[in-house]
Amino acid sequence: MDNFNFYSPTFFAFGKERENEAGSLTKRFGGSKVLIVYGGGSVVRSGLLDRVKASLEKEGIAYVLLGGVQPNPRSGLVYEGIELCKKESVDFVLAVGGGSTIDASKAIAAGVVYDGDFWDFYCGKPIENALPIGTILTIAAAGSEGSPDSVITHEDGMLKRGASGDAIRPKFSILNPALTQTLPAFQTACGITDIMAHLYERYLTNTVEVEVTDRMIEALMLTLIHEGPRVIEDPDNYEARANIMWAGMMAHNNSCGVGRSQDWNSHNIEHELSALYDCAHGAGLAVTMPAVFTYVCQHDIMRFAQAAVRVWGCQMDLYHPEVTAKAGIEALRNFLISIGMPKNFAELGAKEEDIPYLVNTLCNGNGRGGSISGFVTLDEEDCSKIYQLMV
Ligand code: NZQ
Ligand code: ZN
């Protein structure tokens, strides 16, 4: 196991009706003038936004509203939010929605207290200061409710890039699984896929002897395999939604990623797809992961075989471990298809003729020097072959 730091100071309020504590939690973490950020309207239609407003009003906390965050959130709304915070002397940002809303809120919170362009953070500058952030999560997926990360797409060039820093870890996150019951089945499945990807990106490691985190990751994967089909079958199943929601947080606050090298090639390869085609991140990952894993599995057949046996219930073929490894990747692919995810470029809305563009922005955009690194270092030729496997 490698040396590591682990810092995860977010306060989690989990369970039914906890959104009614938004006001008291905002006060507890120092908010007196709040920017409420939300997406395309699901929180208006569900009545959640009204309940959050009432909770703030009960505590005498003033607020201004910023709606309209799109999935794969864009820079334009971030600039707008920064200006609004300055004009209104906002001291706390409250995200009500999914990963896109939370990520836009994090970008705004960091941008308000920074003299330069907030995009600097998405070009490698660490985030050291930000307004405090709270979240009320409505979809189990990105894990942004417990992570120090934010992913934004810049409209100038449609570059989708991530920024990171402990300053943008939420002060509190409210997780009420019942709020996810209004999700369309497709979005629920996208979320499950993203959580699965966050687990695989950590499982694929070059660090040896990491039994505790291996076992934690496997437990969370098994939870998704059990609960995923149950929630697709019965969207009102609160207990299944509760397990998926906490798995989503655990998968990405890095408690099961510490002390080990991690991959993130699937995410980087997918981000080019959701930037160019505006597809859902989870849907893009469903097509990306099996292709990447097929391409890189020779690098460490036994790691893939271990996942196949422990997570997917495959029989270990000691004479041909590569057969076991590939069976595990096939089981993952079939699971994702079974919950309604796309399986190839055509179903995703991606085009084969765009592969040279995708490879170029992936490997050379934002100062990358012709390759991406993770479990395996992949150059332009490798990435081109991986995108071809998705066609
Ligand atoms: O915008 P509204 O109207 O709210 O609708 C959203 C949106 O259309 C809808 N939705 C969310 N909760 C709902 C609901 N509809 C009905 N009922 C509810 N309860 O679902 C759609 C997707 O929402 P979005 O916030 O985009 O989903 P998600 O949480 O999957 O976030 C995706 C973004 O997070 C980034 C992705 O790249 C993508 O941009 N990621 C962020 C990470 C992080 N910050 O740590 C890590 C991830 O790997 C990921 O890259
Ligand atoms: Zn993700």
Tab-separated table of N, CA, C and O and ligand atoms in Angstrom, residues 38-46 48 68-73 96-103 106 137-153 160 163 168 177-184 187-188 190-191 194-195 197-198 201 241 252 264 267 270-271 274 279-282 285, ligand 1:
chain	number	residue	atom	x	y	z
A	38	TYR	N	-29.630	25.305	-9.400
A	38	TYR	CA	-30.369	24.098	-9.789
A	38	TYR	C	-30.329	23.916	-11.299
A	38	TYR	O	-29.784	24.750	-12.021
A	39	GLY	N	-30.915	22.807	-11.762
A	39	GLY	CA	-30.755	22.426	-13.164
A	39	GLY	C	-31.902	22.855	-14.053
A	39	GLY	O	-32.396	23.979	-13.978
A	40	GLY	N	-32.354	21.908	-14.874
A	40	GLY	CA	-33.334	22.247	-15.908
A	40	GLY	C	-34.774	22.244	-15.457
A	40	GLY	O	-35.680	22.451	-16.262
A	41	GLY	N	-35.042	21.986	-14.189
A	41	GLY	CA	-36.417	22.124	-13.710
A	41	GLY	C	-36.971	20.944	-12.940
A	41	GLY	O	-38.067	21.036	-12.382
A	42	SER	N	-36.254	19.817	-12.868
A	42	SER	CA	-36.819	18.669	-12.139
A	42	SER	C	-37.099	19.027	-10.673
A	42	SER	O	-38.086	18.570	-10.102
A	43	VAL	N	-36.277	19.872	-10.070
A	43	VAL	CA	-36.490	20.200	-8.643
A	43	VAL	C	-37.637	21.192	-8.455
A	43	VAL	O	-38.196	21.296	-7.355
A	44	VAL	N	-37.974	21.891	-9.537
A	44	VAL	CA	-39.155	22.770	-9.477
A	44	VAL	C	-40.401	21.898	-9.554
A	44	VAL	O	-41.320	22.007	-8.732
A	45	ARG	N	-40.403	20.984	-10.526
A	45	ARG	CA	-41.579	20.118	-10.744
A	45	ARG	C	-41.855	19.204	-9.540
A	45	ARG	O	-43.003	18.931	-9.218
A	46	SER	N	-40.798	18.737	-8.888
A	46	SER	CA	-40.996	17.808	-7.760
A	46	SER	C	-41.395	18.527	-6.470
A	46	SER	O	-41.759	17.882	-5.489
A	48	LEU	N	-39.266	20.108	-4.638
A	48	LEU	CA	-38.094	20.142	-3.759
A	48	LEU	C	-37.585	21.572	-3.558
A	48	LEU	O	-37.251	21.970	-2.439
A	68	GLY	N	-31.056	26.468	-14.433
A	68	GLY	CA	-30.667	26.286	-15.838
A	68	GLY	C	-29.358	25.557	-16.059
A	68	GLY	O	-28.858	25.538	-17.188
A	69	VAL	N	-28.793	24.933	-15.007
A	69	VAL	CA	-27.564	24.142	-15.249
A	69	VAL	C	-27.923	22.973	-16.166
A	69	VAL	O	-28.877	22.239	-15.916
A	70	GLN	N	-27.157	22.822	-17.238
A	70	GLN	CA	-27.368	21.700	-18.170
A	70	GLN	C	-26.542	20.502	-17.729
A	70	GLN	O	-25.473	20.676	-17.152
A	71	PRO	N	-27.000	19.276	-18.074
A	71	PRO	CA	-26.085	18.134	-17.919
A	71	PRO	C	-24.812	18.413	-18.732
A	71	PRO	O	-24.891	19.054	-19.784
A	72	ASN	N	-23.672	17.943	-18.275
A	72	ASN	CA	-22.375	18.365	-18.831
A	72	ASN	C	-22.293	19.901	-18.733
A	72	ASN	O	-22.330	20.603	-19.735
A	73	PRO	N	-22.228	20.420	-17.504
A	73	PRO	CA	-22.405	21.864	-17.279
A	73	PRO	C	-21.373	22.719	-18.012
A	73	PRO	O	-20.211	22.351	-18.144
A	96	VAL	N	-28.797	22.259	-5.586
A	96	VAL	CA	-29.967	21.378	-5.433
A	96	VAL	C	-30.128	20.625	-6.750
A	96	VAL	O	-30.664	21.154	-7.722
A	97	GLY	N	-29.613	19.390	-6.810
A	97	GLY	CA	-29.691	18.641	-8.067
A	97	GLY	C	-28.657	17.546	-8.144
A	97	GLY	O	-28.230	16.987	-7.138
A	98	GLY	N	-28.229	17.248	-9.375
A	98	GLY	CA	-27.274	16.179	-9.622
A	98	GLY	C	-25.844	16.679	-9.711
A	98	GLY	O	-25.527	17.819	-9.349
A	99	GLY	N	-24.992	15.807	-10.246
A	99	GLY	CA	-23.574	16.132	-10.347
A	99	GLY	C	-23.318	17.395	-11.157
A	99	GLY	O	-22.413	18.175	-10.822
A	100	SER	N	-24.103	17.613	-12.191
A	100	SER	CA	-23.881	18.810	-13.021
A	100	SER	C	-24.128	20.072	-12.226
A	100	SER	O	-23.339	21.035	-12.287
A	101	THR	N	-25.213	20.074	-11.458
A	101	THR	CA	-25.534	21.247	-10.635
A	101	THR	C	-24.475	21.435	-9.552
A	101	THR	O	-24.032	22.560	-9.283
A	102	ILE	N	-24.057	20.344	-8.946
A	102	ILE	CA	-23.047	20.455	-7.880
A	102	ILE	C	-21.723	20.950	-8.469
A	102	ILE	O	-21.059	21.822	-7.902
A	103	ASP	N	-21.345	20.412	-9.624
A	103	ASP	CA	-20.066	20.821	-10.228
A	103	ASP	C	-20.079	22.290	-10.643
A	103	ASP	O	-19.080	23.004	-10.477
A	106	LYS	N	-19.656	24.280	-7.516
A	106	LYS	CA	-18.265	24.279	-7.043
A	106	LYS	C	-17.422	25.271	-7.849
A	106	LYS	O	-16.579	25.990	-7.294
A	137	LEU	N	-28.740	16.318	-2.914
A	137	LEU	CA	-28.519	15.446	-4.078
A	137	LEU	C	-29.826	14.836	-4.583
A	137	LEU	O	-30.638	14.362	-3.780
A	138	THR	N	-30.007	14.821	-5.907
A	138	THR	CA	-31.239	14.237	-6.463
A	138	THR	C	-30.967	13.041	-7.371
A	138	THR	O	-31.910	12.463	-7.909
A	139	ILE	N	-29.715	12.662	-7.575
A	139	ILE	CA	-29.387	11.483	-8.403
A	139	ILE	C	-28.106	10.855	-7.865
A	139	ILE	O	-27.130	11.576	-7.592
A	140	ALA	N	-28.127	9.544	-7.691
A	140	ALA	CA	-26.927	8.830	-7.252
A	140	ALA	C	-26.096	8.541	-8.494
A	140	ALA	O	-26.516	7.762	-9.347
A	141	ALA	N	-24.937	9.169	-8.615
A	141	ALA	CA	-24.156	9.011	-9.842
A	141	ALA	C	-22.727	9.526	-9.664
A	141	ALA	O	-21.817	8.741	-9.360
A	142	ALA	N	-22.551	10.824	-9.845
A	142	ALA	CA	-21.220	11.418	-9.982
A	142	ALA	C	-20.390	11.367	-8.698
A	142	ALA	O	-19.158	11.437	-8.753
A	143	GLY	N	-21.041	11.307	-7.553
A	143	GLY	CA	-20.295	11.308	-6.294
A	143	GLY	C	-19.769	12.676	-5.913
A	143	GLY	O	-19.004	12.812	-4.959
A	144	SER	N	-20.208	13.710	-6.627
A	144	SER	CA	-19.684	15.055	-6.368
A	144	SER	C	-20.078	15.554	-4.980
A	144	SER	O	-19.437	16.449	-4.435
A	145	GLU	N	-21.120	14.931	-4.390
A	145	GLU	CA	-21.568	15.314	-3.048
A	145	GLU	C	-20.508	15.046	-1.980
A	145	GLU	O	-20.574	15.606	-0.887
A	146	GLY	N	-19.539	14.196	-2.294
A	146	GLY	CA	-18.495	13.912	-1.303
A	146	GLY	C	-17.105	14.018	-1.877
A	146	GLY	O	-16.142	13.593	-1.243
A	147	SER	N	-16.989	14.588	-3.062
A	147	SER	CA	-15.674	14.617	-3.725
A	147	SER	C	-15.094	16.033	-3.767
A	147	SER	O	-15.824	17.013	-3.645
A	148	PRO	N	-13.771	16.134	-3.983
A	148	PRO	CA	-13.151	17.455	-4.124
A	148	PRO	C	-13.063	17.882	-5.589
A	148	PRO	O	-12.236	18.714	-5.945
A	149	ASP	N	-13.894	17.291	-6.444
A	149	ASP	CA	-13.761	17.477	-7.891
A	149	ASP	C	-14.951	18.218	-8.501
A	149	ASP	O	-16.062	18.175	-7.977
A	150	SER	N	-14.686	18.813	-9.655
A	150	SER	CA	-15.738	19.451	-10.451
A	150	SER	C	-15.342	19.292	-11.913
A	150	SER	O	-14.166	19.411	-12.260
A	151	VAL	N	-16.339	18.994	-12.762
A	151	VAL	CA	-16.074	18.818	-14.203
A	151	VAL	C	-16.950	19.804	-14.977
A	151	VAL	O	-18.168	19.803	-14.818
A	152	ILE	N	-16.309	20.644	-15.786
A	152	ILE	CA	-17.026	21.686	-16.544
A	152	ILE	C	-16.599	21.612	-18.006
A	152	ILE	O	-15.456	21.269	-18.316
A	153	THR	N	-17.537	21.947	-18.897
A	153	THR	CA	-17.216	22.032	-20.322
A	153	THR	C	-17.118	23.509	-20.718
A	153	THR	O	-18.059	24.274	-20.477
A	160	LYS	N	-14.020	19.500	-22.149
A	160	LYS	CA	-14.560	19.060	-20.858
A	160	LYS	C	-13.393	18.670	-19.965
A	160	LYS	O	-12.669	17.727	-20.276
A	163	ALA	N	-11.422	19.901	-12.320
A	163	ALA	CA	-10.613	20.664	-11.375
A	163	ALA	C	-10.787	20.010	-10.010
A	163	ALA	O	-11.766	19.307	-9.774
A	168	ILE	N	-13.298	22.821	-2.286
A	168	ILE	CA	-14.640	22.662	-2.882
A	168	ILE	C	-15.336	21.376	-2.414
A	168	ILE	O	-16.376	21.003	-2.964
A	177	PRO	N	-32.804	9.365	-0.340
A	177	PRO	CA	-33.001	8.463	-1.483
A	177	PRO	C	-34.358	8.635	-2.153
A	177	PRO	O	-34.486	8.415	-3.360
A	178	ALA	N	-35.376	9.069	-1.382
A	178	ALA	CA	-36.718	9.241	-1.968
A	178	ALA	C	-36.706	10.298	-3.072
A	178	ALA	O	-37.526	10.239	-3.994
A	179	LEU	N	-35.769	11.254	-2.983
A	179	LEU	CA	-35.711	12.300	-4.014
A	179	LEU	C	-35.311	11.721	-5.371
A	179	LEU	O	-35.547	12.342	-6.408
A	180	THR	N	-34.698	10.543	-5.384
A	180	THR	CA	-34.255	9.957	-6.663
A	180	THR	C	-35.374	9.131	-7.328
A	180	THR	O	-35.194	8.627	-8.429
A	181	GLN	N	-36.516	9.017	-6.653
A	181	GLN	CA	-37.601	8.182	-7.205
A	181	GLN	C	-38.253	8.807	-8.430
A	181	GLN	O	-38.945	8.126	-9.180
A	182	THR	N	-38.049	10.096	-8.657
A	182	THR	CA	-38.636	10.744	-9.839
A	182	THR	C	-37.732	10.627	-11.066
A	182	THR	O	-38.082	11.115	-12.137
A	183	LEU	N	-36.576	9.987	-10.914
A	183	LEU	CA	-35.646	9.883	-12.062
A	183	LEU	C	-36.213	8.990	-13.166
A	183	LEU	O	-36.763	7.921	-12.878
A	184	PRO	N	-36.042	9.386	-14.433
A	184	PRO	CA	-36.333	8.443	-15.515
A	184	PRO	C	-35.393	7.230	-15.401
A	184	PRO	O	-34.259	7.361	-14.918
A	187	GLN	N	-31.819	7.651	-16.626
A	187	GLN	CA	-30.895	8.412	-15.773
A	187	GLN	C	-30.473	7.591	-14.555
A	187	GLN	O	-29.330	7.665	-14.107
A	188	THR	N	-31.407	6.802	-14.012
A	188	THR	CA	-31.037	5.918	-12.900
A	188	THR	C	-29.924	4.976	-13.342
A	188	THR	O	-28.924	4.776	-12.636
A	190	CYS	N	-27.833	5.366	-15.877
A	190	CYS	CA	-26.593	6.128	-16.119
A	190	CYS	C	-25.839	6.327	-14.801
A	190	CYS	O	-24.609	6.228	-14.755
A	191	GLY	N	-26.595	6.611	-13.750
A	191	GLY	CA	-25.973	6.821	-12.444
A	191	GLY	C	-25.286	5.558	-11.947
A	191	GLY	O	-24.148	5.601	-11.472
A	194	ASP	N	-22.088	5.073	-13.795
A	194	ASP	CA	-21.027	5.987	-13.373
A	194	ASP	C	-20.409	5.518	-12.055
A	194	ASP	O	-19.177	5.523	-11.883
A	195	ILE	N	-21.263	5.076	-11.138
A	195	ILE	CA	-20.745	4.583	-9.845
A	195	ILE	C	-19.852	3.357	-10.095
A	195	ILE	O	-18.759	3.230	-9.533
A	197	ALA	N	-18.180	2.728	-12.718
A	197	ALA	CA	-16.924	3.218	-13.323
A	197	ALA	C	-15.989	3.786	-12.255
A	197	ALA	O	-14.772	3.551	-12.296
A	198	HIS	N	-16.543	4.516	-11.296
A	198	HIS	CA	-15.688	5.081	-10.236
A	198	HIS	C	-15.017	3.967	-9.435
A	198	HIS	O	-13.914	4.144	-8.919
A	201	GLU	N	-12.269	2.365	-11.883
A	201	GLU	CA	-11.111	3.253	-12.065
A	201	GLU	C	-10.144	3.135	-10.898
A	201	GLU	O	-8.955	3.396	-11.022
A	241	ARG	N	-32.850	2.151	-3.533
A	241	ARG	CA	-32.323	3.489	-3.857
A	241	ARG	C	-31.363	3.966	-2.773
A	241	ARG	O	-30.362	4.628	-3.062
A	252	HIS	N	-16.835	7.385	-4.487
A	252	HIS	CA	-16.084	8.512	-5.048
A	252	HIS	C	-15.544	9.502	-4.014
A	252	HIS	O	-14.941	10.511	-4.384
A	264	TRP	N	-8.507	5.983	-14.332
A	264	TRP	CA	-9.179	7.177	-14.874
A	264	TRP	C	-9.040	7.335	-16.377
A	264	TRP	O	-9.458	8.339	-16.946
A	267	HIS	N	-12.622	7.386	-17.845
A	267	HIS	CA	-13.262	8.699	-17.694
A	267	HIS	C	-12.722	9.709	-18.700
A	267	HIS	O	-13.476	10.465	-19.302
A	270	GLU	N	-14.082	8.892	-22.059
A	270	GLU	CA	-15.521	9.224	-22.126
A	270	GLU	C	-15.755	10.719	-22.168
A	270	GLU	O	-16.653	11.180	-22.884
A	271	HIS	N	-15.011	11.499	-21.418
A	271	HIS	CA	-15.286	12.941	-21.363
A	271	HIS	C	-15.256	13.569	-22.753
A	271	HIS	O	-15.999	14.521	-23.021
A	274	SER	N	-18.868	12.892	-24.147
A	274	SER	CA	-19.954	13.743	-23.632
A	274	SER	C	-19.715	15.212	-23.976
A	274	SER	O	-20.668	15.981	-24.080
A	279	CYS	N	-23.808	13.554	-24.757
A	279	CYS	CA	-24.488	12.363	-24.235
A	279	CYS	C	-24.333	12.333	-22.711
A	279	CYS	O	-23.494	13.038	-22.154
A	280	ALA	N	-25.161	11.538	-22.039
A	280	ALA	CA	-25.027	11.401	-20.591
A	280	ALA	C	-23.696	10.713	-20.277
A	280	ALA	O	-23.317	9.740	-20.941
A	281	HIS	N	-23.029	11.222	-19.245
A	281	HIS	CA	-21.710	10.694	-18.856
A	281	HIS	C	-21.769	9.178	-18.604
A	281	HIS	O	-20.915	8.420	-19.087
A	282	GLY	N	-22.790	8.719	-17.901
A	282	GLY	CA	-22.914	7.284	-17.597
A	282	GLY	C	-23.096	6.460	-18.864
A	282	GLY	O	-22.519	5.365	-19.000
A	285	LEU	N	-19.846	6.104	-20.536
A	285	LEU	CA	-18.982	5.147	-19.834
A	285	LEU	C	-19.374	3.707	-20.133
A	285	LEU	O	-18.521	2.815	-20.169
B	1	NZQ	O1	-31.503	19.349	-14.814
B	1	NZQ	P1	-32.651	18.660	-14.187
B	1	NZQ	O2	-33.978	19.138	-14.645
B	1	NZQ	O3	-32.538	18.594	-12.689
B	1	NZQ	O4	-32.631	17.111	-14.739
B	1	NZQ	C1	-31.523	16.245	-14.515
B	1	NZQ	C2	-30.700	15.993	-15.769
B	1	NZQ	O5	-31.483	16.089	-16.919
B	1	NZQ	C3	-32.066	14.863	-14.231
B	1	NZQ	N1	-32.371	14.666	-12.825
B	1	NZQ	C4	-31.524	14.729	-11.772
B	1	NZQ	N2	-32.157	14.379	-10.651
B	1	NZQ	C5	-33.446	14.115	-10.997
B	1	NZQ	C6	-33.591	14.304	-12.384
B	1	NZQ	N3	-34.765	14.101	-13.038
B	1	NZQ	C7	-35.816	13.701	-12.299
B	1	NZQ	N4	-35.752	13.482	-10.961
B	1	NZQ	C8	-34.589	13.669	-10.278
B	1	NZQ	N5	-34.535	13.389	-8.973
B	1	NZQ	O6	-31.022	13.973	-14.587
B	1	NZQ	C9	-30.271	14.541	-15.643
B	1	NZQ	C10	-28.797	14.357	-15.349
B	1	NZQ	O7	-28.378	15.162	-14.271
B	1	NZQ	P2	-26.829	15.405	-14.012
B	1	NZQ	O8	-26.679	16.315	-12.847
B	1	NZQ	O9	-26.164	15.794	-15.274
B	1	NZQ	O10	-26.340	13.915	-13.633
B	1	NZQ	P3	-25.052	13.366	-12.944
B	1	NZQ	O11	-25.178	13.417	-11.473
B	1	NZQ	O12	-24.802	12.073	-13.572
B	1	NZQ	O13	-23.864	14.380	-13.313
B	1	NZQ	C11	-23.142	14.247	-14.499
B	1	NZQ	C12	-21.990	15.221	-14.539
B	1	NZQ	O14	-21.072	14.963	-13.470
B	1	NZQ	C13	-19.750	14.848	-14.014
B	1	NZQ	C14	-20.017	14.256	-15.376
B	1	NZQ	O15	-18.929	14.372	-16.244
B	1	NZQ	C15	-21.214	15.064	-15.834
B	1	NZQ	O16	-20.820	16.332	-16.331
B	1	NZQ	N6	-18.890	14.112	-13.092
B	1	NZQ	C16	-18.511	14.721	-11.971
B	1	NZQ	C17	-17.677	14.136	-11.042
B	1	NZQ	C18	-17.265	14.826	-9.802
B	1	NZQ	N7	-17.554	16.097	-9.665
B	1	NZQ	O17	-16.629	14.261	-8.908
B	1	NZQ	C19	-17.135	12.796	-11.253
B	1	NZQ	C20	-17.829	12.045	-12.315
B	1	NZQ	O18	-16.964	11.057	-12.813
B	1	NZQ	C21	-18.342	12.828	-13.466
B	1	NZQ	O19	-17.335	13.048	-14.441
